[in-house]
Tab-separated table of C-alpha atoms in Angstrom:
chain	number	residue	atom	x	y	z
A	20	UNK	CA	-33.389	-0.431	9.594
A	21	UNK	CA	-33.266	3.594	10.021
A	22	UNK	CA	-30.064	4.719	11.819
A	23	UNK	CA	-30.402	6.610	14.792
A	24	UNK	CA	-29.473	10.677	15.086
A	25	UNK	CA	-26.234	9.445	16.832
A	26	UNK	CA	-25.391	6.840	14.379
A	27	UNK	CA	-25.697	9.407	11.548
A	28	UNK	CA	-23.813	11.730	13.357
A	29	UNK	CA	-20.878	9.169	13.488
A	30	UNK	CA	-20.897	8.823	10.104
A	31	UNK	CA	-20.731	12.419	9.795
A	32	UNK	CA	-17.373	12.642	11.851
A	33	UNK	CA	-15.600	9.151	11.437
A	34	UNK	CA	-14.224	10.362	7.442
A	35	UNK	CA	-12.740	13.256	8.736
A	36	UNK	CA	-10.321	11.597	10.832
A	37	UNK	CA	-9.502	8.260	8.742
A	38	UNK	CA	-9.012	10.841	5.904
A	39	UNK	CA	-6.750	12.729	7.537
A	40	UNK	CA	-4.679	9.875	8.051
A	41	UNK	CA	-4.372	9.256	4.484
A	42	UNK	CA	-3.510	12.398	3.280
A	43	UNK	CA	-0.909	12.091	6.183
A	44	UNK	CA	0.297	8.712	5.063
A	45	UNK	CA	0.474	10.398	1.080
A	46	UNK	CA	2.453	13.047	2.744
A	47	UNK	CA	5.245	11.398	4.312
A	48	UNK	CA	5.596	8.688	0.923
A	49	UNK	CA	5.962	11.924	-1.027
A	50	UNK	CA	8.483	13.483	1.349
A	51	UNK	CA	10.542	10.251	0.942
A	52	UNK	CA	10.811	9.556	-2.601
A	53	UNK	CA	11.448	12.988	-3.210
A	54	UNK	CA	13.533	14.791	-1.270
A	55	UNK	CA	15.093	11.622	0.673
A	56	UNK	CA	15.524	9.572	-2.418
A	57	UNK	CA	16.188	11.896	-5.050
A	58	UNK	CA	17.504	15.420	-3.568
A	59	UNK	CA	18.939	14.365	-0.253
A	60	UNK	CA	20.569	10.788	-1.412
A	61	UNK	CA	20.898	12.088	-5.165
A	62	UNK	CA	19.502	8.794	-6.246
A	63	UNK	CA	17.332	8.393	-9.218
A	64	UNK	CA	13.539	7.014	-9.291
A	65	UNK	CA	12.675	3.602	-10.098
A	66	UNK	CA	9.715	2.832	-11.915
A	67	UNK	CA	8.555	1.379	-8.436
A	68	UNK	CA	9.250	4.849	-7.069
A	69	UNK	CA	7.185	6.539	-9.961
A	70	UNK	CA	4.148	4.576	-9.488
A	71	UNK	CA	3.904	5.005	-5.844
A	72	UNK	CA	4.339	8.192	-5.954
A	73	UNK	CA	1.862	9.726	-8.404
A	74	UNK	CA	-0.629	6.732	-6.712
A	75	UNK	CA	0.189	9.021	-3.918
A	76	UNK	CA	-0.107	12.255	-5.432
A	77	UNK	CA	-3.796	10.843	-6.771
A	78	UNK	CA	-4.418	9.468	-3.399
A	79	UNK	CA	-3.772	13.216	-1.522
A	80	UNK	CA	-5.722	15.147	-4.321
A	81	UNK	CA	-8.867	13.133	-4.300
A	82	UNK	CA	-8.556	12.596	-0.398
A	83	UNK	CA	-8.822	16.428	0.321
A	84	UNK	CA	-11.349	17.748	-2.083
A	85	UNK	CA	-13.711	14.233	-1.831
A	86	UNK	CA	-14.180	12.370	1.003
A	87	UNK	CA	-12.261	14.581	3.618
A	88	UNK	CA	-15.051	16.963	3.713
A	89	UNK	CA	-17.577	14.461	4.021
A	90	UNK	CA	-20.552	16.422	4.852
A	91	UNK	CA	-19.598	19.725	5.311
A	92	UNK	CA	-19.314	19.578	1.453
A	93	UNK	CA	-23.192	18.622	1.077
A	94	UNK	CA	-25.878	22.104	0.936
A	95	UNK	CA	-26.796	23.339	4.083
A	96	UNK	CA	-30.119	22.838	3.734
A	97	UNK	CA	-29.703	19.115	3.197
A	98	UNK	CA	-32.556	16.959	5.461
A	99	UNK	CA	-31.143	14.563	8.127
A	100	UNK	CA	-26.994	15.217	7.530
A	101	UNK	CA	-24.700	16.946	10.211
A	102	UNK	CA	-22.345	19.170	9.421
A	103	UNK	CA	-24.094	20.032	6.315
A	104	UNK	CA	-22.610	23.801	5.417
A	105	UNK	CA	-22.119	23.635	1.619
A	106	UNK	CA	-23.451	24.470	-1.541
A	107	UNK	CA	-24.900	23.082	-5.122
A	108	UNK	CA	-20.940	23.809	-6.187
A	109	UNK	CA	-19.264	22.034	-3.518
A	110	UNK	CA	-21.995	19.039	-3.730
A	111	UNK	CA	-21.215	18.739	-7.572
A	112	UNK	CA	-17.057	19.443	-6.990
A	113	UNK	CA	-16.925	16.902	-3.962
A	114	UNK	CA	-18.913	14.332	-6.236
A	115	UNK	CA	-16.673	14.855	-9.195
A	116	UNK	CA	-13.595	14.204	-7.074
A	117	UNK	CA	-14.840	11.484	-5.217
A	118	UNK	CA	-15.688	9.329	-8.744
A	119	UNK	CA	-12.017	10.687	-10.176
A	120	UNK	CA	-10.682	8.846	-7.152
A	121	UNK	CA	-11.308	5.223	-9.147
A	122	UNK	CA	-7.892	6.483	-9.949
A	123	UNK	CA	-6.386	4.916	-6.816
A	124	UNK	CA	-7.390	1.494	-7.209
A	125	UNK	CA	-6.457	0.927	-10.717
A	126	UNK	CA	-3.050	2.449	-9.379
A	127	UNK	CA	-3.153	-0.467	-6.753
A	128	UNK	CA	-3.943	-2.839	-9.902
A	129	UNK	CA	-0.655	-1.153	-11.954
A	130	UNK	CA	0.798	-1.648	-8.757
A	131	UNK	CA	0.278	-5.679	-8.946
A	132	UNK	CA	1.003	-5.849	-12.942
A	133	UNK	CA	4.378	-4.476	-11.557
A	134	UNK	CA	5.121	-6.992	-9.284
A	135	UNK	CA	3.810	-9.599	-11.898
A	136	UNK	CA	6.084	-8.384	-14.564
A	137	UNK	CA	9.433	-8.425	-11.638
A	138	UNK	CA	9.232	-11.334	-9.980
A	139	UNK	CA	6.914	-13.855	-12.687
A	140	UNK	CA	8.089	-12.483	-16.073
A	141	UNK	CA	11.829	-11.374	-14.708
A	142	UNK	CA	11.568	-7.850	-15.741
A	143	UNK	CA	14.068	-5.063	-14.124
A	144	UNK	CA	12.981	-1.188	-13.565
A	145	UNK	CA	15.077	-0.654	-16.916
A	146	UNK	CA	12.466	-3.231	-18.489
A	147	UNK	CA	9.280	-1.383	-16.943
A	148	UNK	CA	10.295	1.633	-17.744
A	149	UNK	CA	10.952	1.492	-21.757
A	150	UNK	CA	8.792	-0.776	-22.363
A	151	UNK	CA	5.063	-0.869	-20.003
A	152	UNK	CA	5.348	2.789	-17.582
A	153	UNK	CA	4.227	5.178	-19.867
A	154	UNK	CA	1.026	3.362	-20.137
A	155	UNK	CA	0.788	2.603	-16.520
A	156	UNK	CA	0.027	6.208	-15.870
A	157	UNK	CA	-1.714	7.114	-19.072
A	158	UNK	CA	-4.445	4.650	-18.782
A	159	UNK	CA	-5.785	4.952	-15.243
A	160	UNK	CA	-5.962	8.709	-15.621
A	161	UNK	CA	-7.752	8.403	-19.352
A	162	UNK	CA	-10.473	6.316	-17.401
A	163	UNK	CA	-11.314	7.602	-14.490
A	164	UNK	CA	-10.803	11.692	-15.327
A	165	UNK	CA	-13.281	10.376	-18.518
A	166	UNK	CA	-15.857	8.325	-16.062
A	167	UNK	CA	-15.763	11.499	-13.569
A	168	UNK	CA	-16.358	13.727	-16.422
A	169	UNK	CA	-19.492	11.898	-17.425
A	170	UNK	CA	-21.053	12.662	-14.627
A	171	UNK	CA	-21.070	16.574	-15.313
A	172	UNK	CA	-23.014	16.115	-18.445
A	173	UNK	CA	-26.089	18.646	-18.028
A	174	UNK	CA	-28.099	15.773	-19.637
A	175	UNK	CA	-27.312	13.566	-16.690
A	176	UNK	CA	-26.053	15.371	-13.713
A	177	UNK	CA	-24.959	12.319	-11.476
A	178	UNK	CA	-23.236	14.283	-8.580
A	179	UNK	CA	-25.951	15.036	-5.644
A	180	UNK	CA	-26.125	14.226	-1.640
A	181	UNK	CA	-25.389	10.403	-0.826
A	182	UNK	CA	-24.973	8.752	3.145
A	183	UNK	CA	-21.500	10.301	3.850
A	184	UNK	CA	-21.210	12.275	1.066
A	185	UNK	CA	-22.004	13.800	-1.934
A	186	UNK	CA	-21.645	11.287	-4.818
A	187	UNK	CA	-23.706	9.284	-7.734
A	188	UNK	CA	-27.234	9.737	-6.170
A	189	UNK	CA	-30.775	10.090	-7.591
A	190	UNK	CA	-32.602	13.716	-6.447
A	191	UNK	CA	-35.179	13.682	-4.979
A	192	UNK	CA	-34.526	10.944	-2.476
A	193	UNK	CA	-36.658	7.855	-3.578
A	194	UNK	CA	-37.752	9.322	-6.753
A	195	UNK	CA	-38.403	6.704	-9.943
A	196	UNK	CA	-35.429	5.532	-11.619
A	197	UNK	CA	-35.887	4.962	-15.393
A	198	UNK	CA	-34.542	1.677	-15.210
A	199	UNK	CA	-37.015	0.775	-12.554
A	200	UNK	CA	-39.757	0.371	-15.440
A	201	UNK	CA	-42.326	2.214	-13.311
A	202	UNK	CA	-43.538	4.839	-15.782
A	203	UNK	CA	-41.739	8.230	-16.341
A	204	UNK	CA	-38.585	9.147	-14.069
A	205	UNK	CA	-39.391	11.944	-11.520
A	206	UNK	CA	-35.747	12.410	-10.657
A	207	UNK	CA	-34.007	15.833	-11.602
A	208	UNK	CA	-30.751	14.426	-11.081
A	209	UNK	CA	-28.947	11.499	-11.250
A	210	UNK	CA	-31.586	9.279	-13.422
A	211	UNK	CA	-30.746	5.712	-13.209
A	212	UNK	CA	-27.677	6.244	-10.363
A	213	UNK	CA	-27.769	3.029	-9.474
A	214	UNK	CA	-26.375	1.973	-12.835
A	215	UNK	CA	-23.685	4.199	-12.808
A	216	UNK	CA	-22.442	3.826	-9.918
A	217	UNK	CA	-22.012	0.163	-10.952
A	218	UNK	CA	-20.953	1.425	-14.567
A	219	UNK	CA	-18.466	3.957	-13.396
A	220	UNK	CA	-17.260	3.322	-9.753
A	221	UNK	CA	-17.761	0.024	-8.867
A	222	UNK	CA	-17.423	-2.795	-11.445
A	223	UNK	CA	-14.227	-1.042	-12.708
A	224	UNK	CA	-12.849	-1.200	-8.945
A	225	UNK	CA	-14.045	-4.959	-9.080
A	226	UNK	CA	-12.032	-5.907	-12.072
A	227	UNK	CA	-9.486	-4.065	-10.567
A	228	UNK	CA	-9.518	-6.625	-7.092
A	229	UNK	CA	-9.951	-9.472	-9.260
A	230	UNK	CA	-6.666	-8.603	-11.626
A	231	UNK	CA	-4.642	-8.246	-8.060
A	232	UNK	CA	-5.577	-11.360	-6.968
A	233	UNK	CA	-4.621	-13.233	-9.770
A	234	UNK	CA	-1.402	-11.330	-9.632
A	235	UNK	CA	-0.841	-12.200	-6.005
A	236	UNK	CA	-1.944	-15.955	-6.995
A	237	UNK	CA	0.442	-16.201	-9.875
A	238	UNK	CA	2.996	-14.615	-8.321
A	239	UNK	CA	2.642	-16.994	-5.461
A	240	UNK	CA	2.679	-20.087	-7.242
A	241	UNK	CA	5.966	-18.757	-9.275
A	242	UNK	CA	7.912	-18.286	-6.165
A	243	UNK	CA	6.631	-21.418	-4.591
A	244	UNK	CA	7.560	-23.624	-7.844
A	245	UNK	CA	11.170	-21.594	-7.401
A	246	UNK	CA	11.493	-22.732	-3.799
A	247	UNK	CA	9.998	-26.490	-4.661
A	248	UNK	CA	13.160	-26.714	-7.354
A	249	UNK	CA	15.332	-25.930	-4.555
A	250	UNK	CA	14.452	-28.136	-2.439
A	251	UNK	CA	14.806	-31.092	-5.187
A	252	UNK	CA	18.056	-30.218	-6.043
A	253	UNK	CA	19.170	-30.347	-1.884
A	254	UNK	CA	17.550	-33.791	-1.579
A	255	UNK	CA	18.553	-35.279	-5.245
A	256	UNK	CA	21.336	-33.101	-6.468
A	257	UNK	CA	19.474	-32.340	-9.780
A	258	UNK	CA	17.748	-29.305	-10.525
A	259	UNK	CA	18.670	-25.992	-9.696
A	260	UNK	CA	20.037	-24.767	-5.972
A	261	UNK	CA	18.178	-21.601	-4.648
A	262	UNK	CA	20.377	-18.498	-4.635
A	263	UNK	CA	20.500	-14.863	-3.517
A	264	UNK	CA	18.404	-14.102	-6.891
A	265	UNK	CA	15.649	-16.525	-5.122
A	266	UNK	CA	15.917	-14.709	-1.992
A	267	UNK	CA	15.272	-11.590	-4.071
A	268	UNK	CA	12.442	-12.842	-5.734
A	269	UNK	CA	10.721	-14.013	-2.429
A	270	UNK	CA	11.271	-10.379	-0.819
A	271	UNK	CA	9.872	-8.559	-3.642
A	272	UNK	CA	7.001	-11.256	-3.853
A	273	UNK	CA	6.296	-10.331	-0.011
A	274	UNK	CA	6.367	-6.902	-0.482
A	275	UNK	CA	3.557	-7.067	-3.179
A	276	UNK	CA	1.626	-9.756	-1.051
A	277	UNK	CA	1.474	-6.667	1.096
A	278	UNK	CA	0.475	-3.792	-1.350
A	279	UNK	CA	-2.264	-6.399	-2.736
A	280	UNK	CA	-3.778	-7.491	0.730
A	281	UNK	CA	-3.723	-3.724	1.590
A	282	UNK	CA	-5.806	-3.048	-1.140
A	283	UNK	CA	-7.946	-5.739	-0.782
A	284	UNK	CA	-8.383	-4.642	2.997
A	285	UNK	CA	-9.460	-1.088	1.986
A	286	UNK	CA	-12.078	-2.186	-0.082
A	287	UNK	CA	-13.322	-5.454	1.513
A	288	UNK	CA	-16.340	-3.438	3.580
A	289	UNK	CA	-17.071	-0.724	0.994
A	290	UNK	CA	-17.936	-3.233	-1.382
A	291	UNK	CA	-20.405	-5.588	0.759
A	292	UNK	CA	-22.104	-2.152	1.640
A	293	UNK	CA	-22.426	-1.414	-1.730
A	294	UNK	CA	-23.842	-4.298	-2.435
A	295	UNK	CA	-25.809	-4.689	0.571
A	296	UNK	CA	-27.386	-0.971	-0.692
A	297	UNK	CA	-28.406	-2.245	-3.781
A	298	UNK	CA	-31.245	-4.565	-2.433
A	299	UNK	CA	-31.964	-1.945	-0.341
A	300	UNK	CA	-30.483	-3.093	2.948
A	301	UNK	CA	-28.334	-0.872	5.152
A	302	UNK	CA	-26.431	-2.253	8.285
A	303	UNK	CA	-25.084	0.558	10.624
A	304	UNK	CA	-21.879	-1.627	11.104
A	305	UNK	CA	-20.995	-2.162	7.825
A	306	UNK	CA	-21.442	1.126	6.753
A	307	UNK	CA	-19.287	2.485	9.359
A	308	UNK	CA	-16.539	0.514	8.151
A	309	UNK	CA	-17.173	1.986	4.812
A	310	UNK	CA	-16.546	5.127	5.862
A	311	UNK	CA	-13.721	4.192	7.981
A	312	UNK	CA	-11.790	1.999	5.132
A	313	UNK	CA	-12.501	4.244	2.026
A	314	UNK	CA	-10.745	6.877	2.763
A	315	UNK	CA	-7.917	4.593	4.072
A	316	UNK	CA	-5.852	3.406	1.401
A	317	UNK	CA	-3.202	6.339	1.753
A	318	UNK	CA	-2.405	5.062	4.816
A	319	UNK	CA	-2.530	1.526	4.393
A	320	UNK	CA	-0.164	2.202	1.347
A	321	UNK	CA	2.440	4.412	3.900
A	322	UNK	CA	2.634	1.150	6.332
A	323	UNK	CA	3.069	-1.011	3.426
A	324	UNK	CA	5.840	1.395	2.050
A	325	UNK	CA	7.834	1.419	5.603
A	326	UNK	CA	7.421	-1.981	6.088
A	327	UNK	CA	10.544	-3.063	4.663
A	328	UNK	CA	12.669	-0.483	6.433
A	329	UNK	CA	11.035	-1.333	9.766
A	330	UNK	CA	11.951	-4.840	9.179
A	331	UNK	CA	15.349	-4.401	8.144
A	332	UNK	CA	15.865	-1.671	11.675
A	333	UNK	CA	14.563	-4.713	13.734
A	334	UNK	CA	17.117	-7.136	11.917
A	335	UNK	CA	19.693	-4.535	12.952
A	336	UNK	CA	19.228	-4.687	16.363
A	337	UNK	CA	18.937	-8.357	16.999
A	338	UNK	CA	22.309	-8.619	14.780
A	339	UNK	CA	23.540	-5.538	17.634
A	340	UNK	CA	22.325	-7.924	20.335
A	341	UNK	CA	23.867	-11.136	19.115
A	342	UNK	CA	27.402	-9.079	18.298
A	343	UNK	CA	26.759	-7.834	22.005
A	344	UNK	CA	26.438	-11.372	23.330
A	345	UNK	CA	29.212	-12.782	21.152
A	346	UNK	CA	31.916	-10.232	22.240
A	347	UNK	CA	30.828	-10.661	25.781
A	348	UNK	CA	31.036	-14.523	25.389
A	349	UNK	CA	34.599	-14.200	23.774
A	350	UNK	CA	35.899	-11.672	26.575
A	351	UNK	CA	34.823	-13.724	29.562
A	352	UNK	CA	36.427	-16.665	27.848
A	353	UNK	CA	39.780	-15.053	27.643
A	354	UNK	CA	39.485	-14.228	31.224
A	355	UNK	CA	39.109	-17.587	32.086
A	356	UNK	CA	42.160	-18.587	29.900
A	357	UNK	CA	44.023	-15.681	31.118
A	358	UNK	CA	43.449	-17.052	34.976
A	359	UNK	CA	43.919	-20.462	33.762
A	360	UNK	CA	46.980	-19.887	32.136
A	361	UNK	CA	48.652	-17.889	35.008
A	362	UNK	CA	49.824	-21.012	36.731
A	363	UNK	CA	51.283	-22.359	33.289
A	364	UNK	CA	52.528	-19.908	31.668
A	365	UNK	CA	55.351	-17.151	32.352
A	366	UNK	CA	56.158	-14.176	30.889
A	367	UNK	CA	56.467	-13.844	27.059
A	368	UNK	CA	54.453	-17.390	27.075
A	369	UNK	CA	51.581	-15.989	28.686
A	370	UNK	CA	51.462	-13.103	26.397
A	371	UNK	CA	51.587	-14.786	23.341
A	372	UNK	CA	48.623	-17.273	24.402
A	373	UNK	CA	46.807	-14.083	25.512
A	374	UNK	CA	47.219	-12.360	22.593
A	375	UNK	CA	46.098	-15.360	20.469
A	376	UNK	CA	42.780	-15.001	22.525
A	377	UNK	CA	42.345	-11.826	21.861
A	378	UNK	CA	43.208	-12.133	18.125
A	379	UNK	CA	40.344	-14.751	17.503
A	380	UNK	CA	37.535	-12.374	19.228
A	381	UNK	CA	38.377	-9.515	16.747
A	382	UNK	CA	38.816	-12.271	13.865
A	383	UNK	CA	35.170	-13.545	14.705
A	384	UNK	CA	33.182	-10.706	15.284
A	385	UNK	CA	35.266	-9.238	12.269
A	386	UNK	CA	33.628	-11.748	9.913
A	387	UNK	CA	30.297	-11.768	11.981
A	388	UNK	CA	29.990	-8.082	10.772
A	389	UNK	CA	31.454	-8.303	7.645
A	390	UNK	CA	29.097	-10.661	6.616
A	391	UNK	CA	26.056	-8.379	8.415
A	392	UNK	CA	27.040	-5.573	6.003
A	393	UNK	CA	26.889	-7.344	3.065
A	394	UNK	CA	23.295	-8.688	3.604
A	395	UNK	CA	22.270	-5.377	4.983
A	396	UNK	CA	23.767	-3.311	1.767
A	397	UNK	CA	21.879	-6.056	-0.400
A	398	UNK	CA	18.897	-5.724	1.627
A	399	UNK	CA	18.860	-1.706	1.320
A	400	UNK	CA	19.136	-2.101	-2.774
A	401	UNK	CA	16.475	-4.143	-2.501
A	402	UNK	CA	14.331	-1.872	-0.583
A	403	UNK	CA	15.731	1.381	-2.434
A	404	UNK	CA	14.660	0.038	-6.097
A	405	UNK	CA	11.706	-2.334	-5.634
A	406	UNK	CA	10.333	-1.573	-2.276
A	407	UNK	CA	11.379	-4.736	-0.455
């Protein structure tokens, strides 16, 4: 079904914004690890740090010079796009951009191996880093800078006007494909597009969902077998007992859960339009998603990021509340004993019980927040070195 003028216009404005996010969301991660982390607290970067940040970095680059322009990057004279005031150049530099950005979601699989190799295979940062983090950036740049480059070959030129943006496309619009058996091709660019974008873009980012969710599977059943030991040993006294490492293990295990599903989330409704496309079917819906959700994942990466510092501020202030309670609890009780002992008491007597009363308040809320500290410090380690 043909979208309406207002429907295309939508799609003509919707990237701008849900980009802009994004780059917003790469923004503030970058401020953090870098000056926060490393100037402001002089502490060093983890290999978590590292890959989040140049996933970032990627993120922010390919964001601004692809699909933030949307249409205003497609020629001018382009039939049936708003906002069209570009050029051959920008068409063919927003296109190249836009395919370099499979960079991000083999960052969001490097991002799972990570989490595989910490909390199923027991590696540290120390670990990562001499032994796998080299390749964790070399390799998703090598393949996607090479796939984007492909598509500059004069033979081929790939890069021409697509729905929301200029991208893999066959020129003229329905012109035979070579791969559509049909006799000659009458395309001048872009021959056979449909098979790259599969080639290049597409089945890459699909091997890419499938590898997180076997992480996020494996690294599920690990921590659930480490939690189902546990619980054997409290009912049978054989086994193992869980510990703080356990704990550990479970928060960093979250924590990925989150990076995973937010990945998955990004790319859930890009995907079925893709698909949907293929057989030649295009649902105004769906394809407003897609442009909302593509350009998304910079921001879905910044919640995901803050989420474990957001959690540990609300922990704060329910531990505030309860201290809060607690000392109000203990005061009003020594009041009561004060009165009660009035009658009983007298002089020195009186004094000493009082000051007894007052001793245990400061003893308990003493321990109360001496224990709050430690878990806290822990907890900020935890969040500091592997995100959780």
């Amino acid at each position: 079904m043909a979208f309406t003028d207002a429907q295309w216009q939508s799609l003509a404005i919707v990237p701008h914004f849900t980009a802009a996010l994004s780059m917003a969301g790469d923004a503030w991660i970058l401020f953090d690890i870098l000056w926060r982390r490393k100037k402001t607290n002089k502490l060093p970067l983890t290999s978590y740090h590292r890959i989040i940040m140049f996933m970032s970095i990627w993120d922010f680059i390919v964001i601004s010079f692809g699909k933030f322009p949307a249409s205003w990057a497609m020629p001018a004279d382009t039939p049936n796009v708003y906002y069209a005031s570009g050029n051959r150049q920008t068409c063919t530099m927003q296109g190249f951009f836009i395919q370099f950005s499979l960079i991000v979601p083999m960052y969001n699989a490097i991002t799972a191996l990570y989490y595989l190799l910490v909390v199923h295979y027991g590696l540290t940062n120390g670990d990562i880093r001499h032994k796998y983090e080299k390749w964790m950036h070399i390799f998703p740049f090598a393949i996607a800078s090479s796939f984007a480059i492909v598509g500059l070959v004069p033979s081929m030129l790939l890069y021409s006007t697509s729905t929301m943006w200029c991208w893999i496309n066959a020129e003229p619009k329905g012109c035979i494909q070579s791969y559509e058996g049909e006799g000659p091709t009458t395309c001048t660019r872009g021959d056979n597009a449909y098979i790259y974008r599969l080639a290049l873009y597409y089945c890459p980012i699909w091997v890419c969902i499938i590898f997180a969710t076997i992480s996020m599977g494996v690294i599920y059943m690990g921590v659930k077998a480490t939690y189902s030991r546990s619980r054997i040993f409290q009912r049978t006294g054989s086994g193992r007992p869980a510990n703080r490492r356990d704990d550990q293990l479970k928060q960093i295990a979250k924590q990925s859960f989150f990076y995973i599903g937010g990945f998955l989330l990004v790319w859930t409704f890009p995907t079925l339009n893709r698909v949907l496309a293929f057989f030649d079917i295009k649902i105004y819906a769906l394809t407003l998603l897609h442009s909302i959700f593509s350009p998304l994942q910079g921001f879905v990466n910044f919640i995901v990021y803050m989420r474990p510092r957001l959690m540990q501020h609300i922990e704060q202030q329910q531990q505030s509340k309860k201290t809060s309670t607690l000392r109000a609890s203990m005061t009003f009780l020594t009041f009561q004993t004060e009165k009660k002992e009035q009658g009983v008491f007298k002089g020195n007597d009186a004094s000493n019980e009082n000051a007894k009363a007052d001793k245990f308040v400061e003893d308990t809320l003493e321990d109360q927040n001496s224990n709050s500290e430690e878990g806290d410090a822990e907890d900020q380690r935890l969040t500091e070195d592997y995100g959780a």
